[in-house]
XYZ file of C-alpha atoms in Angstrom:
150
model
C 91.823 173.012 80.371
C 94.834 171.154 81.466
C 98.395 172.065 80.734
C 100.074 169.586 78.047
C 101.886 167.587 80.999
C 98.903 167.470 83.607
C 96.428 166.180 81.260
C 95.082 162.596 82.496
C 95.868 159.600 80.522
C 93.494 157.189 78.860
C 94.132 154.058 79.286
C 92.720 151.752 76.702
C 92.094 148.377 76.702
C 94.133 146.559 74.644
C 92.353 143.779 72.411
C 94.504 140.552 71.483
C 92.692 138.468 68.580
C 94.195 135.035 68.585
C 95.323 134.309 65.337
C 96.580 130.900 63.763
C 100.179 130.995 62.381
C 99.541 129.138 59.396
C 96.890 129.408 56.302
C 94.896 126.531 56.772
C 91.202 126.680 56.665
C 89.532 128.471 59.265
C 88.376 125.054 61.273
C 86.235 125.165 64.610
C 88.455 123.623 67.193
C 85.462 121.291 68.116
C 85.068 119.839 64.673
C 89.267 119.044 64.882
C 89.088 117.437 67.953
C 85.620 115.319 67.175
C 87.503 114.126 63.478
C 90.645 113.329 65.338
C 88.528 110.816 67.860
C 87.002 109.462 65.011
C 90.142 108.750 63.534
C 91.849 107.084 66.506
C 88.890 105.477 67.688
C 88.478 103.936 64.033
C 91.829 102.891 63.632
C 92.134 100.594 66.779
C 88.678 98.993 66.086
C 89.430 97.889 62.306
C 92.676 95.904 63.485
C 93.353 91.859 62.782
C 90.145 90.096 63.559
C 88.318 92.801 65.009
C 90.386 92.111 68.274
C 92.177 95.712 68.778
C 95.434 96.087 69.648
C 95.305 98.009 72.654
C 93.890 95.302 74.378
C 95.710 93.264 76.796
C 94.726 89.560 78.250
C 92.466 89.878 80.856
C 93.548 89.916 84.802
C 91.397 87.545 86.820
C 90.812 89.358 90.234
C 92.134 87.585 93.546
C 90.552 85.501 95.375
C 90.690 86.788 99.356
C 89.369 83.624 100.566
C 92.394 81.619 99.038
C 95.005 84.168 100.588
C 97.544 83.011 103.287
C 100.116 85.314 103.857
C 100.857 88.326 101.065
C 104.035 87.201 98.538
C 104.905 90.592 96.858
C 106.648 88.739 94.326
C 104.686 86.081 93.109
C 101.043 87.461 93.901
C 101.372 91.298 94.179
C 97.304 91.309 94.103
C 96.746 89.287 96.994
C 95.294 90.899 100.156
C 96.100 90.067 103.989
C 93.768 86.779 104.923
C 90.180 88.244 106.041
C 89.058 88.744 109.650
C 86.184 89.491 111.344
C 85.246 92.770 111.861
C 83.701 93.924 115.101
C 80.579 96.435 114.839
C 81.089 99.505 116.004
C 79.008 100.025 119.234
C 78.719 103.412 121.071
C 80.118 103.796 124.072
C 78.129 102.900 127.132
C 77.605 105.422 129.828
C 79.966 104.225 132.789
C 78.111 105.592 135.879
C 74.610 105.371 135.650
C 73.698 107.925 138.585
C 75.414 110.295 137.018
C 73.620 112.448 134.158
C 74.702 112.307 130.298
C 76.915 115.087 129.758
C 76.331 116.324 126.435
C 78.625 119.495 125.264
C 76.653 122.504 124.005
C 77.402 124.616 120.966
C 79.704 127.406 121.767
C 77.396 129.879 120.606
C 74.268 128.664 123.072
C 76.527 128.271 126.346
C 75.495 130.360 129.275
C 78.168 132.638 131.404
C 77.779 129.803 134.819
C 79.167 126.763 131.573
C 81.585 129.474 130.327
C 83.189 130.259 133.990
C 82.878 126.513 134.490
C 84.977 126.145 131.514
C 87.811 128.416 132.675
C 87.546 126.716 135.857
C 88.688 123.410 134.428
C 91.531 125.053 131.993
C 92.807 126.773 135.247
C 93.044 123.459 136.978
C 94.363 121.849 133.978
C 97.342 124.500 133.731
C 97.813 123.569 137.190
C 98.746 120.142 136.863
C 102.347 119.101 136.543
C 103.603 118.736 132.998
C 103.897 115.225 132.946
C 100.456 114.444 134.191
C 98.593 112.675 131.215
C 95.424 115.196 131.970
C 97.713 118.408 132.335
C 97.111 121.444 129.404
C 100.677 120.813 128.597
C 99.953 116.846 127.488
C 96.784 117.860 125.703
C 98.540 120.416 123.984
C 101.720 117.731 122.700
C 98.581 116.076 121.642
C 97.402 118.882 119.783
C 100.609 119.735 118.539
C 101.276 116.083 117.292
C 97.937 115.557 115.258
C 97.260 119.418 113.964
C 101.243 120.339 113.061
C 102.599 116.937 112.145
C 105.920 117.137 113.654
C 105.627 115.770 117.006
């Protein structure tokens, strides 16, 4: 049907069976690992006085109420002195006469909202570049925090 040079080639999957290079017992890897784990566990638990050679002296945690100034040379684990943490409070609405504005989800905005947004961006771009409310300053803040180069 096909000329000899035009026959489609048969791509065969090569199956490679991993073989152990030595002629040892065909043990399961899991059995060997369990055996080694038991061997190491037995050698560490059967040392003199049953104290174990792999254990060090206990290290007591620092007393955070007794620390004053951290001294890395003498007491590297001493944290700074404790201080009273202020509980977070939600920001207060500054002007009670204005309604509290909540930004809607982008897929739920109306055409009127999009028009107001585009006008706000246009006004931001019209401000001088050194104005903190300008589009350029907002872009600089975004660049500093998102790109990490400032």
